[in-house]
Short mmCIF file of C-alpha atoms in Angstrom, two decimals:
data_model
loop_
_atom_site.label_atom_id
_atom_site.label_comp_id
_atom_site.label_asym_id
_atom_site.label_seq_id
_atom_site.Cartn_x
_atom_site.Cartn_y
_atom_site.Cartn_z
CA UNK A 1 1.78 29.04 1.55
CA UNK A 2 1.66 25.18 1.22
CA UNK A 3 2.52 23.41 -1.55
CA UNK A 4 2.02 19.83 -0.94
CA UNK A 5 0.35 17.95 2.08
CA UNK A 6 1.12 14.96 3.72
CA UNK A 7 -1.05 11.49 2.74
CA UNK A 8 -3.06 10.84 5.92
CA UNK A 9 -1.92 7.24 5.32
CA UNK A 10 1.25 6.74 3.95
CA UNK A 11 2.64 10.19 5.09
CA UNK A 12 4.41 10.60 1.80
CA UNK A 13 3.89 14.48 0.36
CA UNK A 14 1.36 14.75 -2.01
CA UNK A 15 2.41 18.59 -4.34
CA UNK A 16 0.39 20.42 -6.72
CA UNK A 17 1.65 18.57 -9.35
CA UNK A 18 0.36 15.17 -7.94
CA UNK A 19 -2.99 17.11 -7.35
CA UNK A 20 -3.17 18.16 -10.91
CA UNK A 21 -2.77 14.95 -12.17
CA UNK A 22 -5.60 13.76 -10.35
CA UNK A 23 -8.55 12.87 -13.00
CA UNK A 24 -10.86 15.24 -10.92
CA UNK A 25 -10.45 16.97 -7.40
CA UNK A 26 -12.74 14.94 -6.09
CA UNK A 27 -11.67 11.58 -7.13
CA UNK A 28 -8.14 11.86 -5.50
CA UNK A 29 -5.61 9.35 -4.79
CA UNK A 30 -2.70 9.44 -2.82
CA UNK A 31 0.11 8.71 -5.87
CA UNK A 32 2.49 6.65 -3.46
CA UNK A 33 0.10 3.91 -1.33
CA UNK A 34 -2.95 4.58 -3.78
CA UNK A 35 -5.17 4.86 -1.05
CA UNK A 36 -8.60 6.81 -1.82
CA UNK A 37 -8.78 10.49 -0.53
CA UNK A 38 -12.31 12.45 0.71
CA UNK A 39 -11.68 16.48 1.58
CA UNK A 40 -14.22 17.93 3.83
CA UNK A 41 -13.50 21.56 4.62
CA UNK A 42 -13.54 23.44 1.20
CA UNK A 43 -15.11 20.93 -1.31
CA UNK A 44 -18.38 22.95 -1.25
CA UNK A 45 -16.65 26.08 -1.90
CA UNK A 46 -14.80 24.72 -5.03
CA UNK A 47 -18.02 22.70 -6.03
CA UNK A 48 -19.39 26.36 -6.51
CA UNK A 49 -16.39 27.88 -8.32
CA UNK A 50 -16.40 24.71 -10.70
CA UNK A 51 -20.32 25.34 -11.46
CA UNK A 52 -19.16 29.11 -12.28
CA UNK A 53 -16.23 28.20 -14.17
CA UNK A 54 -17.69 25.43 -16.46
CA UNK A 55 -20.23 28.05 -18.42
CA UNK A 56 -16.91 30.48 -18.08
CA UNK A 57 -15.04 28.40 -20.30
CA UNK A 58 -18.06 27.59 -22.70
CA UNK A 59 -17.92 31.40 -22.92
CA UNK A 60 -14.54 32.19 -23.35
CA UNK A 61 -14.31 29.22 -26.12
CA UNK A 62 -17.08 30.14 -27.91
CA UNK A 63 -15.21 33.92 -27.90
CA UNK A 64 -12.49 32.47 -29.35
CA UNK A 65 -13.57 30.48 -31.62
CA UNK A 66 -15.87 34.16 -33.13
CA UNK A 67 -12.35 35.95 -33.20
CA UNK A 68 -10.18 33.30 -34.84
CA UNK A 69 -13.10 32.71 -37.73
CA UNK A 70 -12.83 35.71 -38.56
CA UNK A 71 -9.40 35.80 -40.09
CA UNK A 72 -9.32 31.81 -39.99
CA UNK A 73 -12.76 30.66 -41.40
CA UNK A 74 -11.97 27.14 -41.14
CA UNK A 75 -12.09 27.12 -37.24
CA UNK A 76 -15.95 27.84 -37.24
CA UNK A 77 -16.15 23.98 -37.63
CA UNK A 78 -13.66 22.96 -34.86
CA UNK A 79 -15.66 21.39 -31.83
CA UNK A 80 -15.27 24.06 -28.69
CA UNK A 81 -13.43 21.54 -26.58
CA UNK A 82 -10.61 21.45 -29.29
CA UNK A 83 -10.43 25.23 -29.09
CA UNK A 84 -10.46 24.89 -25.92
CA UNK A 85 -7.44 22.88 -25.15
CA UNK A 86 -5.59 24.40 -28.07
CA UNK A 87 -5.83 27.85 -26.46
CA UNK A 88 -7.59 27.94 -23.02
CA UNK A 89 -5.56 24.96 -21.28
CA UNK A 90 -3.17 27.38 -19.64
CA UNK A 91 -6.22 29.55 -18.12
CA UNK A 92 -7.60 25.72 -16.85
CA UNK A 93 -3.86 24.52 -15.37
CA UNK A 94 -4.13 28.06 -13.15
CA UNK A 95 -7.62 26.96 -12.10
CA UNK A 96 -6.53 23.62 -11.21
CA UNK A 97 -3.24 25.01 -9.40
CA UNK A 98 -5.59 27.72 -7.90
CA UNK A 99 -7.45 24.54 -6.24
CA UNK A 100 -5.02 22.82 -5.18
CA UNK A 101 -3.86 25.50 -2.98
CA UNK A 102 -7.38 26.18 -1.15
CA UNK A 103 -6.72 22.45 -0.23
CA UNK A 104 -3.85 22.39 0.41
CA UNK A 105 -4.23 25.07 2.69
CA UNK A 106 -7.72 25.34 3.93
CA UNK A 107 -9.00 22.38 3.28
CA UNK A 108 -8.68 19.10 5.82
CA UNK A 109 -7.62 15.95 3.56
CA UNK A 110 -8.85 12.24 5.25
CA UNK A 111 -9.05 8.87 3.99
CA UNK A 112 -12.36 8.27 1.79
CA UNK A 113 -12.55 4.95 4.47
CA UNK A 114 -11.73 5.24 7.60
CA UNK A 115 -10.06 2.37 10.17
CA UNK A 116 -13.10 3.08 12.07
CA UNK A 117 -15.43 2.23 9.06
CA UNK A 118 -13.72 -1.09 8.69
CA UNK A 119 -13.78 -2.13 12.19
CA UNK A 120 -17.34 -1.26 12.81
CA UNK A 121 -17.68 -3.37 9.33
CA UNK A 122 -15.87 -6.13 11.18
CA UNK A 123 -17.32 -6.13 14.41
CA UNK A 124 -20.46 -6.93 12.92
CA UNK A 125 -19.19 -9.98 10.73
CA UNK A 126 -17.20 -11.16 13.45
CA UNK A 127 -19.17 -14.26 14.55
CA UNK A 128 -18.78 -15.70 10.77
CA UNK A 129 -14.61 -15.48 10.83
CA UNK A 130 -14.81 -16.51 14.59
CA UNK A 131 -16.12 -19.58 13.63
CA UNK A 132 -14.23 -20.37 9.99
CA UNK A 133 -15.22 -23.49 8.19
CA UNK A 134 -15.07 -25.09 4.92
CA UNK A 135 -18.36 -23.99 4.08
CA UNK A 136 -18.55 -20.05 5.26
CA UNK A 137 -14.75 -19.81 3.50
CA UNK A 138 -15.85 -18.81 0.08
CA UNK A 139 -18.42 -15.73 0.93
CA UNK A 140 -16.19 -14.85 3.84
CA UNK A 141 -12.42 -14.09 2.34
CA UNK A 142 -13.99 -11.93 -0.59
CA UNK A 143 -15.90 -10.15 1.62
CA UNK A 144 -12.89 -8.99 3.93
CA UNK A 145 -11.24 -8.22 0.82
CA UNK A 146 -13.29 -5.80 -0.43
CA UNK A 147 -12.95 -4.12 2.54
CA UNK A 148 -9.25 -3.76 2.73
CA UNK A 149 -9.26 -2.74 -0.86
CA UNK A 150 -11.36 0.42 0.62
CA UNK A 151 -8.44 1.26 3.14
CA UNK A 152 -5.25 -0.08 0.69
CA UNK A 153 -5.20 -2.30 -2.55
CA UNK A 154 -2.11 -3.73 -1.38
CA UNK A 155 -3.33 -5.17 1.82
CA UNK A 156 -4.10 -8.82 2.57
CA UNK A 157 -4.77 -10.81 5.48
CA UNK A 158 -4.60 -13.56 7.13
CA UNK A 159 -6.56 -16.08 10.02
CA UNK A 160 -5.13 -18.47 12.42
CA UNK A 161 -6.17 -21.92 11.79
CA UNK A 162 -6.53 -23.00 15.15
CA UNK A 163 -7.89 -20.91 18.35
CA UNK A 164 -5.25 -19.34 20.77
CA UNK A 165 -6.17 -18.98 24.45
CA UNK A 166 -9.71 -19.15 22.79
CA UNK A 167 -9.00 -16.32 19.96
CA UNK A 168 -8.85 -16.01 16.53
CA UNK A 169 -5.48 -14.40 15.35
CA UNK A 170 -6.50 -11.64 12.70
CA UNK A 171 -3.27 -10.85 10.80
CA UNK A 172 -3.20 -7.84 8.61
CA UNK A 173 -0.65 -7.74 6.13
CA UNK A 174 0.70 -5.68 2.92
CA UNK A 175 2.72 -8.57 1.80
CA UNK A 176 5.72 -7.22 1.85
CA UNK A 177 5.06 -3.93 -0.10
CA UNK A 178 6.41 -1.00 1.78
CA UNK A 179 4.51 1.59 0.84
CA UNK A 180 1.57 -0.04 2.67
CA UNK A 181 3.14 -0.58 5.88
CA UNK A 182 2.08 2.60 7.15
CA UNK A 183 -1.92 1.05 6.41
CA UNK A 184 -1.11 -2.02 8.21
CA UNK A 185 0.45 -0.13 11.39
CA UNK A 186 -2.76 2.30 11.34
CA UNK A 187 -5.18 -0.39 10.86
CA UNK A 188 -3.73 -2.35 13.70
CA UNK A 189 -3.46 0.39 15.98
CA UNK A 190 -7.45 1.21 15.32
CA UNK A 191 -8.38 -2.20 16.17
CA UNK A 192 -11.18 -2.52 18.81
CA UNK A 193 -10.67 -4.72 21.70
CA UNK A 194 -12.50 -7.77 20.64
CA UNK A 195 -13.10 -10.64 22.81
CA UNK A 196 -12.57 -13.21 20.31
CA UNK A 197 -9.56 -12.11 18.24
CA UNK A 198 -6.43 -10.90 18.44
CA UNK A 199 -5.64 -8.70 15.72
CA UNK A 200 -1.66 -8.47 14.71
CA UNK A 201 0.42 -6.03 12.43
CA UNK A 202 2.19 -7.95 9.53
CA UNK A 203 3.37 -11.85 9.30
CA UNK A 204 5.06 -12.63 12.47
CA UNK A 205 8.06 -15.17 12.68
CA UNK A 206 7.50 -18.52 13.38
CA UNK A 207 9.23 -22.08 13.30
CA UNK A 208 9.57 -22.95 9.47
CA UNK A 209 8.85 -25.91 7.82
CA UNK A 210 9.26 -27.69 5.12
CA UNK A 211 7.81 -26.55 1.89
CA UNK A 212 6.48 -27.71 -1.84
CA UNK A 213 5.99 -25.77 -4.67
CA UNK A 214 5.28 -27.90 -8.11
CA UNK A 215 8.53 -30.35 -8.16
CA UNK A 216 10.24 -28.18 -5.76
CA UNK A 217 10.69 -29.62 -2.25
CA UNK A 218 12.70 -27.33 0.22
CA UNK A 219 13.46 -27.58 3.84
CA UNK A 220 14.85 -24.77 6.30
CA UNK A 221 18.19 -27.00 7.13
CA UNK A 222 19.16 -26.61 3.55
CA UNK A 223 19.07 -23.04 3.10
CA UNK A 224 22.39 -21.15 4.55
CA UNK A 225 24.05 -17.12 4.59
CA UNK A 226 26.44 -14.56 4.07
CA UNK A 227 26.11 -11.14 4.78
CA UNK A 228 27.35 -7.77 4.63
CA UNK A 229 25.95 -4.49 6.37
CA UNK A 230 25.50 -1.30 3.69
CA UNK A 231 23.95 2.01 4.64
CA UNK A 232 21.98 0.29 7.93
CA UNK A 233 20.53 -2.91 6.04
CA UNK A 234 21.45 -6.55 5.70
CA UNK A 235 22.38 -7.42 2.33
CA UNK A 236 22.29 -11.18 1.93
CA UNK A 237 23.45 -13.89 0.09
CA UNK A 238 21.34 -17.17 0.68
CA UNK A 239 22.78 -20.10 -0.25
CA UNK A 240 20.37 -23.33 -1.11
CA UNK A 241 21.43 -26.64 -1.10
CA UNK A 242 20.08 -29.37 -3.52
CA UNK A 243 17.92 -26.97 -5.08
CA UNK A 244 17.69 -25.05 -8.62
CA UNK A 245 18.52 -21.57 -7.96
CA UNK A 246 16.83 -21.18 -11.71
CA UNK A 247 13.79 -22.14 -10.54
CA UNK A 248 10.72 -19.81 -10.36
CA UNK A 249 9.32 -22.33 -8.05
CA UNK A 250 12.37 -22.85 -6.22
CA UNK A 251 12.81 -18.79 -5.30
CA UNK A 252 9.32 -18.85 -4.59
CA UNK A 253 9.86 -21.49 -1.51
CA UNK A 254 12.78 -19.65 -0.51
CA UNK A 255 11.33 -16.05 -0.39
CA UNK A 256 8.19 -18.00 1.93
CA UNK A 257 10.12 -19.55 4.06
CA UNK A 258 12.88 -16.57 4.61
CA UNK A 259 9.55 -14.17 5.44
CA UNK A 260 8.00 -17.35 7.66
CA UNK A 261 11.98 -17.27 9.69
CA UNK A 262 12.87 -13.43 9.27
CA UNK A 263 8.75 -12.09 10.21
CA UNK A 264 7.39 -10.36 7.56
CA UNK A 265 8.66 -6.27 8.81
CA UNK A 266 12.12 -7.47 9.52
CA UNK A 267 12.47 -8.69 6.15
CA UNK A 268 11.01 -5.56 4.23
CA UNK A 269 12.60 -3.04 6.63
CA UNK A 270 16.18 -4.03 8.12
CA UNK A 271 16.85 -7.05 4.70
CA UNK A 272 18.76 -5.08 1.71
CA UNK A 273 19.58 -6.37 -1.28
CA UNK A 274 19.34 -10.68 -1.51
CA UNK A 275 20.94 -13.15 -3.96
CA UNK A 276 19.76 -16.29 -4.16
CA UNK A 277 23.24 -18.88 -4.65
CA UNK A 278 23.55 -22.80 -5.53
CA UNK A 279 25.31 -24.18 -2.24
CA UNK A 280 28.78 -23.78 -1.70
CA UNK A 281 31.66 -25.83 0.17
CA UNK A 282 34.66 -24.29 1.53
CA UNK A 283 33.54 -20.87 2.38
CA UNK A 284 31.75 -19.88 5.87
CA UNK A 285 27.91 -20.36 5.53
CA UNK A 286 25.46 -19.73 8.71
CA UNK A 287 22.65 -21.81 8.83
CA UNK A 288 19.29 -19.88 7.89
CA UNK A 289 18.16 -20.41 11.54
CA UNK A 290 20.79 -17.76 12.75
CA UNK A 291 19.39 -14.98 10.83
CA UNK A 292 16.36 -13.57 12.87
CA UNK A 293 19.47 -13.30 15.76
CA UNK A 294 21.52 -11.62 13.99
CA UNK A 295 18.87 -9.25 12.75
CA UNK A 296 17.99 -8.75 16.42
CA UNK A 297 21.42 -8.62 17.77
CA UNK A 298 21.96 -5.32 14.82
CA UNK A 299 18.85 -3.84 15.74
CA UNK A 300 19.86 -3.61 19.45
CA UNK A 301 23.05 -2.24 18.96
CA UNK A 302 21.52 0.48 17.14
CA UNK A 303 19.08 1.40 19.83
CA UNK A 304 22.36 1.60 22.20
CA UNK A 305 23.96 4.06 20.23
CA UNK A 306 20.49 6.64 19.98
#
């Protein structure tokens, strides 16, 4: 007998103790990537026990309540639900278990929105991000985002400015948050072939530029790197010359432009741990620009050795 299910999204086990900790069965959500859960097999079938349980309880409260006045005459004035959490709540925990393992079990878990809900959503809203201007922006961008809430609150997106080969690139992104990389990869792999837009998993890498943030002025040149390799990941020490490594704003340019060099996957999924450094002479520093290499270079020996 099962005992936990995987999330149809994020693929992470949900157990009986996630599903009792859910407000109601039928407002679930999956406790690691948050995204909103819909059962279809067996929710009739424990709509119907819940409708015969509910006066069940009333019963068994009210029961209570007549045997414990009795000796206690007091507890004729406590309200029934205080009865019955005092002394029914284990008989309601088994009921709750009890449900979770019909679904678990019999019942057929999805996402409460499917990829196919949002693309059908964007097919027919295409024509208005096809054609992106100063004036459509504002109604536009809240409107995609209130669909990608549906699928995952962490997702975001973004558009290409310009056309490529006459298409829109449609980026879909979790911003770096892991546990909504399995959304992204789903989403983008349900994408329609559209004739206007090219729709691509996470921020890819591309040629850095310069950046301002407040005060904070940093270019690509002046960021450098050590590294070390731990457990399969890259843990890295940048190094930034003429710049505050105090700085909110500062780190903020830095973390941009390593995600604009690095691509936004590579970063979140072969990058460990990283330390941000004032510049250093006298010790050997690679230039930022020989990162996404090295990256690579790892990545392929890897593959050589499965």
């Amino acid at each position: 007998m099962k005992t936990s299910v995987p999330c149809p999204q994020c693929e992470v086990p949900i157990t009986l103790d996630d599903f009792e900790a859910f407000s109601t069965p039928f407002t679930m959500k999956c406790p690691h990537c948050r995204v909103k859960l819909k059962e279809t097999r067996v929710t009739p079938f424990l709509l119907l026990i819940c409708a015969l349980m509910i006066p069940l309880f009333i019963y068994l409260s009210e029961l209570v309540q007549s045997l414990l006045s009795g000796f206690i005459p007091v507890v004729e004035k406590i309200p029934l639900i205080i009865i019955f959490f005092c002394v029914l709540y284990p008989v309601f925990a088994l009921y709750e278990r009890f449900n979770g393992l019909v679904m678990f079990n019999k019942g057929n878990l999805h996402l409460k929105h499917s990829y196919n809900e949002f693309w059908k959503w964007f097919f027919e809203h295409s024509d208005e991000y096809y054609h992106l201007n100063e004036e459509n922006l504002e109604a536009a961008f809240p409107a995609i985002e209130k669909q990608l809430l549906k699928i995952n609150p962490a997702l975001t997106f973004e558009f290409s400015v310009d056309l490529i080969d006459g298409k829109r690139e449609f980026i879909i992104s979790a911003d770096g948050n892991l546990d909504a990389f399995p959304a992204v990869e789903k989403l983008a792999m349900a994408a329609p072939v559209m004739e206007n837009f090219k729709v691509i998993a996470f921020r890819q890498r591309e040629e850095a530029s310069d950046i301002q943030i407040g005060d904070v002025y940093l270019k690509p040149e002046n960021m450098f790197f050590t590294y070390t390799r731990l457990d399969g990941l890259l843990d890295l020490d940048i190094y930034l010359k003429d710049s505050a490594t105090n700085d909110d704003d500062c780190l903020t340019a830095a973390f941009i432009l390593l995600d604009a060099i690095v691509g936004e996957y590579d970063l979140a999924v072969k990058v460990g741990d990283i330390e941000f450094r004032p510049y250093e002479e006298g010790i050997f520093l690679q230039p930022i620009s020989k990162l996404p290499g090295l990256i690579d270079q790892i990545s392929s020996e890897k593959r050589s050795l499965v």
